[in-house]
Tab-separated table of C-alpha atoms in Angstrom:
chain	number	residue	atom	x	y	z
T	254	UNK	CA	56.414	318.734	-145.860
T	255	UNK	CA	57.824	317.635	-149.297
T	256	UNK	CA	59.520	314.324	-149.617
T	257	UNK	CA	63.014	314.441	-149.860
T	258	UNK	CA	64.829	312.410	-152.669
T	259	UNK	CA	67.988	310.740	-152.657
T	260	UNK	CA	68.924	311.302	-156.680
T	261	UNK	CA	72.122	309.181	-157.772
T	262	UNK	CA	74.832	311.589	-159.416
T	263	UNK	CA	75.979	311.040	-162.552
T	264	UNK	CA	79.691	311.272	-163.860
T	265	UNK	CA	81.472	312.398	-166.936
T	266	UNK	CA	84.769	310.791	-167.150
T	267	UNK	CA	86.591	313.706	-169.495
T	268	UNK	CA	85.823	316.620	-166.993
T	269	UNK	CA	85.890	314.393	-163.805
T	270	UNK	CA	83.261	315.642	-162.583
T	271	UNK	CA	79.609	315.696	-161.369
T	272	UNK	CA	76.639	316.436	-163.113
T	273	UNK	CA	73.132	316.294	-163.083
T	274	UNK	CA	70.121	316.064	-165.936
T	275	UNK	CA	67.420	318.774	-164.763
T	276	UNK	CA	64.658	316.757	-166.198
T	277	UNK	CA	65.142	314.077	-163.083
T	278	UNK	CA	64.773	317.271	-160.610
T	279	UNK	CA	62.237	318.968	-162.147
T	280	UNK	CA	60.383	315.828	-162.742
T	281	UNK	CA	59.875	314.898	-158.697
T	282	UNK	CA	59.110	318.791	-157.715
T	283	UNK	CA	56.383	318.932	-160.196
T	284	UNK	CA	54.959	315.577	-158.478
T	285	UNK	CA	55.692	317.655	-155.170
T	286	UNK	CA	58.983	316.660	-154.035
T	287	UNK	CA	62.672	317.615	-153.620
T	288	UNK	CA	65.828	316.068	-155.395
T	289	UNK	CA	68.526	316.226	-153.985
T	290	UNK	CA	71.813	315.154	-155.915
T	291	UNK	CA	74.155	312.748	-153.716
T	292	UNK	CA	77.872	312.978	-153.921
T	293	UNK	CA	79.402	309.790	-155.520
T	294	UNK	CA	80.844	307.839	-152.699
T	295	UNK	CA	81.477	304.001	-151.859
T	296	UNK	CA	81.597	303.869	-148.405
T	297	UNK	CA	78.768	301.902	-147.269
T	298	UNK	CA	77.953	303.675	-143.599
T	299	UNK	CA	78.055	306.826	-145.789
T	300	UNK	CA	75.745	306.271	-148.382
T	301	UNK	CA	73.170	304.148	-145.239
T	302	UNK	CA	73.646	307.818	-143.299
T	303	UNK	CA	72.641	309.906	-146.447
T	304	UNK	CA	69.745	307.122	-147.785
T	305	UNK	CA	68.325	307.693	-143.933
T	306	UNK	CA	68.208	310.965	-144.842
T	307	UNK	CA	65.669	310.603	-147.326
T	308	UNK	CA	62.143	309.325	-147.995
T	309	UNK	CA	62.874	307.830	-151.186
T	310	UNK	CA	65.781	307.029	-153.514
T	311	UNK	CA	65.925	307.921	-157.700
T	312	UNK	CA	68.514	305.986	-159.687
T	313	UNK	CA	68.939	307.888	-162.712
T	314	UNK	CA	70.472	306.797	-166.338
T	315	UNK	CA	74.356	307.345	-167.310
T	316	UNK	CA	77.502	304.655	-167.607
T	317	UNK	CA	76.715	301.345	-168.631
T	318	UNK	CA	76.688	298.525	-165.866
T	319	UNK	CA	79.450	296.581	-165.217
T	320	UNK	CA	78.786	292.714	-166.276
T	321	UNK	CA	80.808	291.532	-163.325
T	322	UNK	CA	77.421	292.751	-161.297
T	323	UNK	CA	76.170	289.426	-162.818
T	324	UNK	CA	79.513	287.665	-163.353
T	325	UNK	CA	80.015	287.768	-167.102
T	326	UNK	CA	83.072	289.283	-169.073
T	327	UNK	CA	82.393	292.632	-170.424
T	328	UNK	CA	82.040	293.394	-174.103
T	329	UNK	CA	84.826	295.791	-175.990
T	330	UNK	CA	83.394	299.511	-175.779
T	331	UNK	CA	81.499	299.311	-172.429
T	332	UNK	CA	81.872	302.528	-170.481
T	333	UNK	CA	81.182	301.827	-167.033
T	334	UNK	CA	81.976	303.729	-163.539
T	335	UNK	CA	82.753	301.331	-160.997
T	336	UNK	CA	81.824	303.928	-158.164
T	337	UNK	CA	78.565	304.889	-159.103
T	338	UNK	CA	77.801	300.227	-159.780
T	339	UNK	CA	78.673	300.351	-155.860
T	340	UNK	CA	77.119	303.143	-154.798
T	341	UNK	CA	73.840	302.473	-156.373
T	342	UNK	CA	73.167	299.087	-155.739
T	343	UNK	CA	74.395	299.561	-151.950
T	344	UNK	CA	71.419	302.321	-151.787
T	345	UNK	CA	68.959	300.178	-153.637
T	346	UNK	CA	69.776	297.858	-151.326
T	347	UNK	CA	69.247	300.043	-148.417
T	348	UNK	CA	66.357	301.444	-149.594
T	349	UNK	CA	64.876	297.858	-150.018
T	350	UNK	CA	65.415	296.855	-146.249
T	351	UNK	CA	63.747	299.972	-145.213
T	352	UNK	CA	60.799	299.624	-147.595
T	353	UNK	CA	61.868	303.696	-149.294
T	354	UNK	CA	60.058	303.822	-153.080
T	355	UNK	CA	62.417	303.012	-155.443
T	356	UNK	CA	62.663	304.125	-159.071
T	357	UNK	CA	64.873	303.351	-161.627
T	358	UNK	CA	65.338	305.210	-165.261
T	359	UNK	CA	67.460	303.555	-168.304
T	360	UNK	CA	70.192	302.394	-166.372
T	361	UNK	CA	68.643	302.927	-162.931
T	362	UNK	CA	66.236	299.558	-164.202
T	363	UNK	CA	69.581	297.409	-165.736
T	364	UNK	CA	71.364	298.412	-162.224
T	365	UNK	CA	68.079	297.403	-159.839
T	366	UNK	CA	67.861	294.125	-162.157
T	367	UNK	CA	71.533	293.213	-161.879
T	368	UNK	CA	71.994	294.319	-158.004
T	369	UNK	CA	69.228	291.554	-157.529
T	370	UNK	CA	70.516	288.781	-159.261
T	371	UNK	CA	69.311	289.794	-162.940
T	372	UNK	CA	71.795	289.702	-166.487
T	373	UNK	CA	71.370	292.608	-168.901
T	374	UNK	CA	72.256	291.971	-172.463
T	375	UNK	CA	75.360	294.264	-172.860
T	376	UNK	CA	75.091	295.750	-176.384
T	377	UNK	CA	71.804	294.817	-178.285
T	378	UNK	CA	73.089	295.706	-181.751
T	379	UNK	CA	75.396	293.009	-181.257
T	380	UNK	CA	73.271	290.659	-179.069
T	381	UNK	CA	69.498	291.660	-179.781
T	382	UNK	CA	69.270	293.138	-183.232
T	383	UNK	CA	65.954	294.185	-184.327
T	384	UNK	CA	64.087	297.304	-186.227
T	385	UNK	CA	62.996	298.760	-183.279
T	386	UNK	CA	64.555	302.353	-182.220
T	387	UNK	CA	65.893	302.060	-178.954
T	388	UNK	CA	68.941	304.630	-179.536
T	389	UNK	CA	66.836	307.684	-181.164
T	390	UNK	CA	68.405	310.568	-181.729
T	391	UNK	CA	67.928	314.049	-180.207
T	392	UNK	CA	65.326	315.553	-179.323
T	393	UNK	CA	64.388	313.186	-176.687
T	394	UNK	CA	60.887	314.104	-175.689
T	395	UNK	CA	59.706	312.563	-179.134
T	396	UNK	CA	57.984	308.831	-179.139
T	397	UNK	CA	60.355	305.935	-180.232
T	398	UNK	CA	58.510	303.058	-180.344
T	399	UNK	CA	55.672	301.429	-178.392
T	400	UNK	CA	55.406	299.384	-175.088
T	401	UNK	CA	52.805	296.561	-174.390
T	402	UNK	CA	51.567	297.473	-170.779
T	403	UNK	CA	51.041	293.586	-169.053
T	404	UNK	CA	47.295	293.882	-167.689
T	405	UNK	CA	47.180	293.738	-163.220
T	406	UNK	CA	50.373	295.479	-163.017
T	407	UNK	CA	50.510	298.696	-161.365
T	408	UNK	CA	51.664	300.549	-164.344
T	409	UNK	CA	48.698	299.156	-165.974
T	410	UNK	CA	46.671	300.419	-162.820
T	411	UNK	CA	48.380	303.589	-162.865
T	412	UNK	CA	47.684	304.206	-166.571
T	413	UNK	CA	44.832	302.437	-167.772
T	414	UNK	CA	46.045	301.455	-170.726
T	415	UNK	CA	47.199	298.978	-172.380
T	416	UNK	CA	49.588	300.315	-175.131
T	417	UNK	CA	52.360	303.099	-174.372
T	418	UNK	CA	53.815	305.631	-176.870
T	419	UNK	CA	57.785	306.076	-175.275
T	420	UNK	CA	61.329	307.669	-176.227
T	421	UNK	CA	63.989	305.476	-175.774
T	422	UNK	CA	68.103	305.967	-175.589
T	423	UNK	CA	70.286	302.820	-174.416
T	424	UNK	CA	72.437	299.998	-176.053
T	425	UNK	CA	71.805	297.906	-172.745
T	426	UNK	CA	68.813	296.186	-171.475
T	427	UNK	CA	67.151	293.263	-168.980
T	428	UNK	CA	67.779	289.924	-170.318
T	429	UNK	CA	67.170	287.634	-167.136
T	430	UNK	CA	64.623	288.999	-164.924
T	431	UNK	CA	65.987	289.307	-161.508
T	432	UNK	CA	64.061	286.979	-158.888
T	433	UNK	CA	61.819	289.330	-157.089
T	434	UNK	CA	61.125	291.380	-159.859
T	435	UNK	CA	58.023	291.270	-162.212
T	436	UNK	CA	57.948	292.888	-166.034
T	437	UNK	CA	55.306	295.557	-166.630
T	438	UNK	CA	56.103	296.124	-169.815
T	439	UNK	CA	57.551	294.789	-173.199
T	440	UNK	CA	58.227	296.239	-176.744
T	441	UNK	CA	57.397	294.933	-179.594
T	442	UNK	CA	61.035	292.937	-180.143
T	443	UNK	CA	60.511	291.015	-176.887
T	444	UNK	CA	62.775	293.743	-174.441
T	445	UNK	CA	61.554	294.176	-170.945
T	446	UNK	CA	60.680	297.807	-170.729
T	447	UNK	CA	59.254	298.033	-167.157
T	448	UNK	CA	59.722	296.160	-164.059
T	449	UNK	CA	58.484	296.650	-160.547
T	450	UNK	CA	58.970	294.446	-157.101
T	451	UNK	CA	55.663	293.188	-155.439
T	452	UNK	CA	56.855	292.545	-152.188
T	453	UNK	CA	57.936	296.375	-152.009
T	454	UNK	CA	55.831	299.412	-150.911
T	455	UNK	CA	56.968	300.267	-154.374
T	456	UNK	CA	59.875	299.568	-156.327
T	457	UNK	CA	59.644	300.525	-160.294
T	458	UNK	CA	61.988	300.382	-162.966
T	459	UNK	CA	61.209	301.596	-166.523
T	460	UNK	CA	63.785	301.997	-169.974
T	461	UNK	CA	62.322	305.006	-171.262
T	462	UNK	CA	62.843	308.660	-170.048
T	463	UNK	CA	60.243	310.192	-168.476
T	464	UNK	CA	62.790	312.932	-167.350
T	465	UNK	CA	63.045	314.201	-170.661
T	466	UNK	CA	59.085	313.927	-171.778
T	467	UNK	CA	57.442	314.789	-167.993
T	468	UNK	CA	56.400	318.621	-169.384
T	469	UNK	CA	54.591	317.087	-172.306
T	470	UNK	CA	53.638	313.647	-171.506
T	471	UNK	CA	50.726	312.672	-169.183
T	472	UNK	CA	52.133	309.657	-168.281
T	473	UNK	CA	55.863	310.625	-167.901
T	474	UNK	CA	54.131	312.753	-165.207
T	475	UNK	CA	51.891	310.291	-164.283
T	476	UNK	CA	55.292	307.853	-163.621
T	477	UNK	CA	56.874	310.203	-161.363
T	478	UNK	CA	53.842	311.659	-158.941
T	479	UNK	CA	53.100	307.751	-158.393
T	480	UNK	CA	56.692	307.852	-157.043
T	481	UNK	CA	56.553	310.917	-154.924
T	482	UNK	CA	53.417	309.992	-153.679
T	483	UNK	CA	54.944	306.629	-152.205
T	484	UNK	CA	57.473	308.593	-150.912
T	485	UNK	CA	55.229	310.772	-148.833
């Protein structure tokens, strides 16, 4: 049987409503699973029941994270969703305790490294400047910049490779890497790009999208069979 997929909703404010990028579904049935979108709820024995459901747990971009994850004061301009901050941590935390893979895209990494005792630098325009693109504009299976893959990591394993070509759209990022968690990757301005947890069956975090490149990029597809497979 295919393994099943806990993938964290996302929410658009205006319409109040659910939605969902296909990229994120398509992207674990052509590594030979099933998605399936959760509905955004807070209560903890609901989300445990659902994350029991599944074999493995997808937390997928959207709002920004709320600083008070990590106790600072949030910048003007964040848009954040309180929900989905409670929501996803609870299941990354549940998914932890049960050993389920884990991966996090954009601001499924920022969430995993401040659920776990990480900071994220809020806005890096105003905190980080640099020359690299990491807010391209559409379409987003193009390359953005480069990563530096760090050699005996398992995206280095995975890969074999030591440079990465990726796309790239957020204004957040990891700052302090949460205890527990070990970078994979870098750019070329000194961001952590990747992040995964050794002490997990497997627990991966990356910045870039791989749910818009997958159909055209080895690796993007590469990314997410190594996370089905875990999940089997």
């Amino acid at each position: 049987m295919k393994p099943v997929i806990a993938v964290m909703p996302l929410w658009d404010d205006d319409r109040q409503s659910l939605w969902m990028l296909p990229g994120y579904l398509d992207g674990i049935a052509e590594a030979g699973g099933t998605g399936v979108m959760l509905p955004l709820i807070t209560d903890s024995d609901a989300v445990a029941q659902l994350i029991s459901l599944c074999d493995g747990v997808l937390l997928t971009g959207g709002h920004d994270v709320s600083p008070s994850l990590y106790g600072q004061e949030p910048f003007d301009g964040l848009e954040t969703c309180p929900a989905r901050d409670r929501m996803d941590a609870t299941a990354l935390r549940l998914a932890l305790r049960e050993d389920k893979p884990v991966l996090g895209i954009c601001r499924g990494i920022q969430l995993m490294n401040a659920a776990l005792g990480g900071t994220l630098w809020q806005d890096l325009p105003t905190q980080h400047p640099s020359d690299v693109n990491h807010h391209m504009a559409p379409p987003y299976d193009r390359v953005a910049h480069e990563v530096r893959i760090l050699p005996g990591t398992p995206l280095h394993q995975l890969l074999g490779q030591d440079f990465l070509c990726v796309n790239s759209y957020h204004h957040q990022a990891v700052r302090d890497v949460a205890p527990g968690l070990v970078p994979m990757a870098v750019s070329t301005d000194g961001l952590v790009e990747a992040v995964y947890a050794p002490d997990q069956r497997f627990c991966w975090g990356v910045q870039w999208h791989p749910e818009f490149s997958f159909r055209t990029d080895a690796s993007s597809r590469a990314i997410f069979r190594a996370f089905v497979d875990a999940c089997r």
